[in-house]
């Protein structure tokens, strides 16, 4: 495993992190709590030390699962979690609709107290504004309270996580987080969908503030298992976003044509998997501290954790991928962003 400094903080993260949403919610595939606990523990055994959670994942249940799995190694891991959605007044909504945000300093305190209790810890390493908009990033009393919580030792560092789905407004939000607040940010970024990274990463490098990426495998397209016949279980967020068979087929056809080219040029005979290639690509920027692949089985977990045991991505390979991307892989359609989260 490789470990990287989260620029702008005192934190060091495993370059491959674990987004606990895949085992703490029913949105992806791991619905058995015992399996969730085993995956989290196995991740730690493989050198993963950064675990990214949120109080809104199953209304806090994901944080409780993480405590059950990793409570006995608390001082050896970096806990990231998020706040902002009012999980106490507003129940979960169907179809993964957003709850209302509450960015008052009073709610911040309440949210933090809840996460501390559920995680079984007296401090959070990295506390993030969850899917914040520009108004929250520019809300001075909120950021003053975050700094006060840091002074009190209740959090070690803070930043932003942009979302929920990919949206170009997040370019402005990410840049504001980095420039105006000197706060790290989490973005959707992968080699098939670079709209945020193209704008945000150069600013991060200039400002000396870190970034982390989620969905590095483009909602499964870059995991190596998907075919045109692939179907998703009920509750999987891809069913919610790709609401018709026609849209699902078009999204897969578009993505798999691109994956075919990547496999031919950068995977076959190179000693790496397509999933490892995707992680290597996302980590290319020196400002990128950690990537958060969707982990829902031990096979994928072990593959991603072994990324640093295979041939590294060269600068020439990276540049060649960017040439393909700039030409949209020679295709006339680009439907990748329809599902990414």
Short mmCIF file of C-alpha atoms in Angstrom, two decimals:
data_model
loop_
_atom_site.label_atom_id
_atom_site.label_comp_id
_atom_site.label_asym_id
_atom_site.label_seq_id
_atom_site.Cartn_x
_atom_site.Cartn_y
_atom_site.Cartn_z
CA UNK A 1 0.00 0.00 0.00
CA UNK A 2 1.07 3.56 -0.69
CA UNK A 3 0.38 6.38 1.78
CA UNK A 4 0.00 10.04 0.90
CA UNK A 5 -0.26 13.31 2.74
CA UNK A 6 -3.64 15.03 2.47
CA UNK A 7 -2.19 18.41 1.50
CA UNK A 8 -3.32 21.24 3.73
CA UNK A 9 -3.71 18.94 6.74
CA UNK A 10 -1.58 16.83 9.07
CA UNK A 11 -3.27 13.63 7.88
CA UNK A 12 -1.68 10.76 5.98
CA UNK A 13 -4.08 8.51 4.07
CA UNK A 14 -3.81 5.16 2.38
CA UNK A 15 -3.82 5.97 -1.33
CA UNK A 16 -6.63 3.45 -1.72
CA UNK A 17 -9.35 4.24 0.79
CA UNK A 18 -12.60 2.50 1.65
CA UNK A 19 -15.88 4.29 1.02
CA UNK A 20 -18.09 2.74 3.68
CA UNK A 21 -21.26 3.59 1.78
CA UNK A 22 -20.92 0.38 -0.24
CA UNK A 23 -21.20 -1.80 2.87
CA UNK A 24 -23.27 0.51 5.04
CA UNK A 25 -26.22 1.12 2.71
CA UNK A 26 -28.38 -0.97 0.38
CA UNK A 27 -27.50 1.13 -2.67
CA UNK A 28 -24.86 -1.15 -4.13
CA UNK A 29 -24.87 -4.80 -3.12
CA UNK A 30 -23.53 -5.65 0.37
CA UNK A 31 -26.65 -6.18 2.45
CA UNK A 32 -25.23 -8.61 5.01
CA UNK A 33 -23.75 -6.91 8.06
CA UNK A 34 -21.37 -9.75 8.90
CA UNK A 35 -19.93 -9.55 5.39
CA UNK A 36 -19.63 -5.79 5.72
CA UNK A 37 -17.65 -6.19 8.93
CA UNK A 38 -15.38 -8.80 7.34
CA UNK A 39 -14.66 -6.58 4.34
CA UNK A 40 -13.74 -3.62 6.53
CA UNK A 41 -11.45 -5.77 8.65
CA UNK A 42 -9.87 -7.36 5.59
CA UNK A 43 -9.25 -3.90 4.14
CA UNK A 44 -7.34 -2.94 7.27
CA UNK A 45 -5.30 -6.15 7.05
CA UNK A 46 -4.37 -5.21 3.48
CA UNK A 47 -3.02 -1.81 4.53
CA UNK A 48 -6.05 0.40 3.96
CA UNK A 49 -6.19 2.95 6.75
CA UNK A 50 -8.56 5.62 5.42
CA UNK A 51 -12.26 4.88 5.86
CA UNK A 52 -14.72 7.43 4.49
CA UNK A 53 -18.20 7.43 5.99
CA UNK A 54 -21.19 9.77 6.44
CA UNK A 55 -23.93 10.16 9.01
CA UNK A 56 -26.55 9.94 6.28
CA UNK A 57 -25.49 6.45 5.16
CA UNK A 58 -28.41 4.34 6.43
CA UNK A 59 -29.13 7.15 8.91
CA UNK A 60 -25.95 6.45 10.85
CA UNK A 61 -25.95 2.67 10.65
CA UNK A 62 -22.85 2.69 8.45
CA UNK A 63 -20.91 4.45 11.20
CA UNK A 64 -22.04 1.82 13.71
CA UNK A 65 -20.90 -0.97 11.38
CA UNK A 66 -17.50 0.69 11.07
CA UNK A 67 -17.17 0.88 14.86
CA UNK A 68 -18.06 -2.81 15.13
CA UNK A 69 -15.44 -3.74 12.54
CA UNK A 70 -12.59 -1.39 13.42
CA UNK A 71 -13.19 -0.04 16.89
CA UNK A 72 -10.25 -1.95 18.31
CA UNK A 73 -7.78 -0.31 15.88
CA UNK A 74 -9.10 3.24 16.20
CA UNK A 75 -5.69 4.85 16.71
CA UNK A 76 -4.27 3.14 13.62
CA UNK A 77 -6.86 4.36 11.10
CA UNK A 78 -8.01 7.68 9.69
CA UNK A 79 -11.74 8.20 10.05
CA UNK A 80 -13.48 10.47 7.59
CA UNK A 81 -17.17 11.17 7.94
CA UNK A 82 -19.59 13.82 6.74
CA UNK A 83 -22.37 16.08 7.98
CA UNK A 84 -24.93 18.52 6.67
CA UNK A 85 -28.03 16.49 5.85
CA UNK A 86 -30.62 16.68 8.63
CA UNK A 87 -30.96 12.98 9.46
CA UNK A 88 -32.79 13.62 12.72
CA UNK A 89 -35.81 15.58 11.45
CA UNK A 90 -36.13 14.17 7.95
CA UNK A 91 -36.35 10.40 7.29
CA UNK A 92 -34.65 8.73 4.34
CA UNK A 93 -36.38 9.49 1.05
CA UNK A 94 -37.16 7.02 -1.73
CA UNK A 95 -34.93 6.83 -4.77
CA UNK A 96 -31.94 8.30 -2.93
CA UNK A 97 -33.45 11.77 -3.01
CA UNK A 98 -31.59 14.39 -1.01
CA UNK A 99 -32.69 15.34 2.47
CA UNK A 100 -32.65 19.04 3.40
CA UNK A 101 -29.32 20.45 4.58
CA UNK A 102 -28.83 22.25 7.88
CA UNK A 103 -25.63 24.30 7.95
CA UNK A 104 -26.17 26.10 11.23
CA UNK A 105 -23.34 25.88 13.78
CA UNK A 106 -25.85 24.39 16.22
CA UNK A 107 -26.69 21.53 13.89
CA UNK A 108 -22.99 21.00 13.15
CA UNK A 109 -22.43 20.35 16.87
CA UNK A 110 -25.40 18.00 17.04
CA UNK A 111 -24.28 16.08 13.96
CA UNK A 112 -20.75 15.71 15.28
CA UNK A 113 -21.94 14.43 18.65
CA UNK A 114 -24.03 11.79 16.88
CA UNK A 115 -21.16 10.62 14.67
CA UNK A 116 -18.73 10.45 17.59
CA UNK A 117 -21.14 8.24 19.50
CA UNK A 118 -21.90 5.93 16.59
CA UNK A 119 -18.24 5.59 15.62
CA UNK A 120 -17.18 5.00 19.22
CA UNK A 121 -14.48 7.66 19.21
CA UNK A 122 -13.81 11.00 20.85
CA UNK A 123 -12.53 12.70 17.71
CA UNK A 124 -12.98 12.62 13.93
CA UNK A 125 -9.85 12.81 11.79
CA UNK A 126 -11.46 14.37 8.73
CA UNK A 127 -14.90 15.99 8.89
CA UNK A 128 -16.55 16.96 5.59
CA UNK A 129 -19.44 19.12 4.46
CA UNK A 130 -21.59 16.56 2.64
CA UNK A 131 -22.66 17.58 -0.87
CA UNK A 132 -22.43 21.25 0.04
CA UNK A 133 -23.23 24.06 -2.34
CA UNK A 134 -21.42 27.36 -2.73
CA UNK A 135 -23.50 29.13 -0.08
CA UNK A 136 -22.30 26.71 2.61
CA UNK A 137 -18.68 27.06 1.51
CA UNK A 138 -19.03 30.83 1.94
CA UNK A 139 -20.90 30.69 5.25
CA UNK A 140 -18.43 32.19 7.70
CA UNK A 141 -20.08 31.15 10.96
CA UNK A 142 -20.09 27.49 9.86
CA UNK A 143 -16.37 27.52 9.11
CA UNK A 144 -15.61 29.41 12.31
CA UNK A 145 -17.38 26.63 14.21
CA UNK A 146 -15.35 23.98 12.37
CA UNK A 147 -12.18 25.76 13.42
CA UNK A 148 -13.43 25.90 17.00
CA UNK A 149 -14.13 22.16 16.96
CA UNK A 150 -10.60 21.61 15.71
CA UNK A 151 -9.28 23.79 18.54
CA UNK A 152 -11.25 21.66 21.01
CA UNK A 153 -9.70 18.48 19.64
CA UNK A 154 -13.01 17.06 18.41
CA UNK A 155 -11.85 17.06 14.78
CA UNK A 156 -8.35 17.08 13.31
CA UNK A 157 -9.12 18.51 9.87
CA UNK A 158 -12.09 19.45 7.73
CA UNK A 159 -13.03 19.80 4.09
CA UNK A 160 -15.79 19.33 1.54
CA UNK A 161 -17.30 16.41 -0.38
CA UNK A 162 -19.04 17.49 -3.58
CA UNK A 163 -22.12 15.86 -5.02
CA UNK A 164 -24.40 14.03 -4.99
CA UNK A 165 -24.29 13.28 -8.73
CA UNK A 166 -21.81 14.73 -11.18
CA UNK A 167 -22.63 18.36 -11.96
CA UNK A 168 -20.51 21.10 -13.49
CA UNK A 169 -21.50 23.51 -10.71
CA UNK A 170 -19.10 21.48 -8.56
CA UNK A 171 -16.18 23.04 -10.44
CA UNK A 172 -16.90 26.39 -8.78
CA UNK A 173 -17.59 24.69 -5.45
CA UNK A 174 -14.37 22.72 -5.53
CA UNK A 175 -12.27 25.74 -6.48
CA UNK A 176 -13.90 27.82 -3.73
CA UNK A 177 -13.15 25.13 -1.16
CA UNK A 178 -9.50 25.02 -2.22
CA UNK A 179 -8.86 28.73 -2.74
CA UNK A 180 -11.18 30.47 -0.30
CA UNK A 181 -11.11 27.97 2.58
CA UNK A 182 -7.84 26.15 1.91
CA UNK A 183 -9.92 23.04 2.57
CA UNK A 184 -9.43 19.70 0.77
CA UNK A 185 -12.27 18.50 -1.39
CA UNK A 186 -13.66 15.17 -2.60
CA UNK A 187 -14.78 14.93 -6.21
CA UNK A 188 -16.14 12.43 -8.70
CA UNK A 189 -13.20 11.68 -10.99
CA UNK A 190 -12.09 8.85 -13.24
CA UNK A 191 -10.44 8.37 -16.60
CA UNK A 192 -13.81 8.27 -18.39
CA UNK A 193 -15.23 11.34 -16.65
CA UNK A 194 -12.72 14.10 -15.98
CA UNK A 195 -14.82 17.26 -16.06
CA UNK A 196 -14.16 18.12 -12.40
CA UNK A 197 -10.57 16.95 -12.24
CA UNK A 198 -9.54 18.99 -15.27
CA UNK A 199 -10.48 22.20 -13.45
CA UNK A 200 -10.05 21.33 -9.77
CA UNK A 201 -6.76 19.42 -9.71
CA UNK A 202 -4.58 22.20 -11.17
CA UNK A 203 -5.95 24.58 -8.53
CA UNK A 204 -5.25 22.02 -5.80
CA UNK A 205 -1.66 21.65 -6.99
CA UNK A 206 -1.15 25.42 -7.08
CA UNK A 207 -2.76 26.00 -3.68
CA UNK A 208 -1.08 23.03 -2.01
CA UNK A 209 -4.41 21.62 -0.84
CA UNK A 210 -5.45 18.01 -1.26
CA UNK A 211 -8.15 16.25 -3.25
CA UNK A 212 -9.61 12.77 -3.06
CA UNK A 213 -11.64 10.97 -5.71
CA UNK A 214 -14.63 8.71 -5.51
CA UNK A 215 -16.11 6.52 -8.26
CA UNK A 216 -12.71 5.89 -9.87
CA UNK A 217 -14.25 2.94 -11.73
CA UNK A 218 -17.08 4.87 -13.41
CA UNK A 219 -19.90 3.06 -11.61
CA UNK A 220 -18.55 -0.36 -12.59
CA UNK A 221 -17.49 0.19 -16.19
CA UNK A 222 -13.80 0.10 -15.24
CA UNK A 223 -14.04 -2.89 -12.91
CA UNK A 224 -13.69 -5.42 -15.72
CA UNK A 225 -16.80 -7.51 -15.16
CA UNK A 226 -19.48 -5.62 -17.06
CA UNK A 227 -20.96 -6.80 -20.36
CA UNK A 228 -24.00 -5.74 -22.35
CA UNK A 229 -25.94 -8.46 -20.53
CA UNK A 230 -25.09 -7.20 -17.04
CA UNK A 231 -28.09 -6.42 -14.85
CA UNK A 232 -28.23 -4.66 -11.48
CA UNK A 233 -29.99 -5.82 -8.34
CA UNK A 234 -33.10 -3.99 -7.09
CA UNK A 235 -32.04 -0.98 -5.05
CA UNK A 236 -28.78 -0.50 -6.97
CA UNK A 237 -28.42 3.22 -7.68
CA UNK A 238 -27.66 2.55 -11.35
CA UNK A 239 -31.22 1.28 -11.83
CA UNK A 240 -32.48 4.53 -10.37
CA UNK A 241 -30.42 6.69 -12.70
CA UNK A 242 -30.74 4.54 -15.82
CA UNK A 243 -34.51 4.31 -15.66
CA UNK A 244 -35.14 2.45 -18.92
CA UNK A 245 -33.58 -0.57 -20.61
CA UNK A 246 -32.77 1.61 -23.60
CA UNK A 247 -30.77 4.10 -21.53
CA UNK A 248 -29.00 1.30 -19.68
CA UNK A 249 -28.02 -0.39 -22.94
CA UNK A 250 -26.81 2.86 -24.51
CA UNK A 251 -24.74 3.73 -21.41
CA UNK A 252 -23.13 0.29 -21.40
CA UNK A 253 -22.44 0.27 -25.14
CA UNK A 254 -20.79 3.68 -24.95
CA UNK A 255 -18.68 2.79 -21.93
CA UNK A 256 -17.66 -0.70 -23.01
CA UNK A 257 -16.35 0.54 -26.35
CA UNK A 258 -14.02 2.83 -24.42
CA UNK A 259 -13.02 0.07 -22.01
CA UNK A 260 -12.17 -2.18 -24.95
CA UNK A 261 -9.64 0.37 -26.19
CA UNK A 262 -8.15 0.81 -22.72
CA UNK A 263 -7.80 -2.94 -22.28
CA UNK A 264 -6.05 -3.33 -25.62
CA UNK A 265 -3.54 -0.54 -25.04
CA UNK A 266 -2.90 -0.42 -21.29
CA UNK A 267 -3.99 -3.71 -19.71
CA UNK A 268 -3.29 -6.71 -21.91
CA UNK A 269 0.29 -7.81 -21.41
CA UNK A 270 0.95 -4.96 -18.97
CA UNK A 271 0.60 -6.92 -15.72
CA UNK A 272 -2.31 -4.85 -14.41
CA UNK A 273 -6.09 -5.11 -14.42
CA UNK A 274 -8.43 -2.47 -15.79
CA UNK A 275 -9.46 -1.76 -12.20
CA UNK A 276 -5.88 -1.14 -11.18
CA UNK A 277 -5.32 1.05 -14.22
CA UNK A 278 -8.26 3.20 -13.18
CA UNK A 279 -6.81 3.72 -9.69
CA UNK A 280 -3.35 4.49 -11.04
CA UNK A 281 -4.84 7.08 -13.37
CA UNK A 282 -6.85 8.78 -10.63
CA UNK A 283 -3.75 9.02 -8.42
CA UNK A 284 -1.58 10.63 -11.10
CA UNK A 285 -1.87 14.17 -9.71
CA UNK A 286 0.43 14.94 -6.74
CA UNK A 287 -2.55 16.65 -5.09
CA UNK A 288 -4.61 13.43 -5.12
CA UNK A 289 -4.36 11.92 -1.64
CA UNK A 290 -6.67 8.91 -1.90
CA UNK A 291 -9.18 7.25 -4.19
CA UNK A 292 -12.32 5.53 -2.94
CA UNK A 293 -13.30 2.59 -5.16
CA UNK A 294 -16.66 0.95 -4.69
CA UNK A 295 -15.82 -2.16 -2.65
CA UNK A 296 -18.44 -4.84 -2.22
CA UNK A 297 -16.58 -8.16 -2.33
CA UNK A 298 -13.22 -9.54 -1.22
CA UNK A 299 -12.00 -10.17 -4.77
CA UNK A 300 -12.31 -6.53 -5.74
CA UNK A 301 -10.89 -5.36 -2.43
CA UNK A 302 -7.75 -7.47 -2.83
CA UNK A 303 -7.33 -6.41 -6.45
CA UNK A 304 -7.49 -2.70 -5.64
CA UNK A 305 -5.26 -2.99 -2.58
CA UNK A 306 -2.63 -4.67 -4.80
CA UNK A 307 -2.50 -1.72 -7.21
CA UNK A 308 0.95 -0.74 -5.99
CA UNK A 309 2.33 -4.26 -6.53
CA UNK A 310 1.94 -4.07 -10.31
CA UNK A 311 3.67 -2.06 -13.03
CA UNK A 312 3.08 1.67 -12.42
CA UNK A 313 1.37 3.90 -14.94
CA UNK A 314 4.04 5.81 -16.82
CA UNK A 315 3.72 9.46 -17.79
CA UNK A 316 3.68 8.33 -21.42
CA UNK A 317 0.75 5.99 -20.71
CA UNK A 318 -1.09 8.76 -18.90
CA UNK A 319 -0.57 11.14 -21.80
CA UNK A 320 -1.78 8.49 -24.26
CA UNK A 321 -4.96 7.99 -22.23
CA UNK A 322 -5.54 11.73 -22.29
CA UNK A 323 -5.26 11.77 -26.08
CA UNK A 324 -7.98 9.11 -26.24
CA UNK A 325 -10.14 11.01 -23.78
CA UNK A 326 -9.77 14.31 -25.63
CA UNK A 327 -11.07 12.59 -28.78
CA UNK A 328 -13.86 10.85 -26.81
CA UNK A 329 -12.21 7.56 -27.80
CA UNK A 330 -13.25 8.23 -31.38
CA UNK A 331 -16.95 7.88 -30.53
CA UNK A 332 -19.86 10.17 -31.35
CA UNK A 333 -21.67 9.64 -28.05
CA UNK A 334 -20.69 10.27 -24.44
CA UNK A 335 -23.19 8.92 -21.91
CA UNK A 336 -20.86 8.11 -19.00
CA UNK A 337 -21.98 11.01 -16.81
CA UNK A 338 -25.58 9.83 -16.79
CA UNK A 339 -24.98 7.44 -13.92
CA UNK A 340 -21.77 8.40 -12.14
CA UNK A 341 -22.03 9.31 -8.46
#
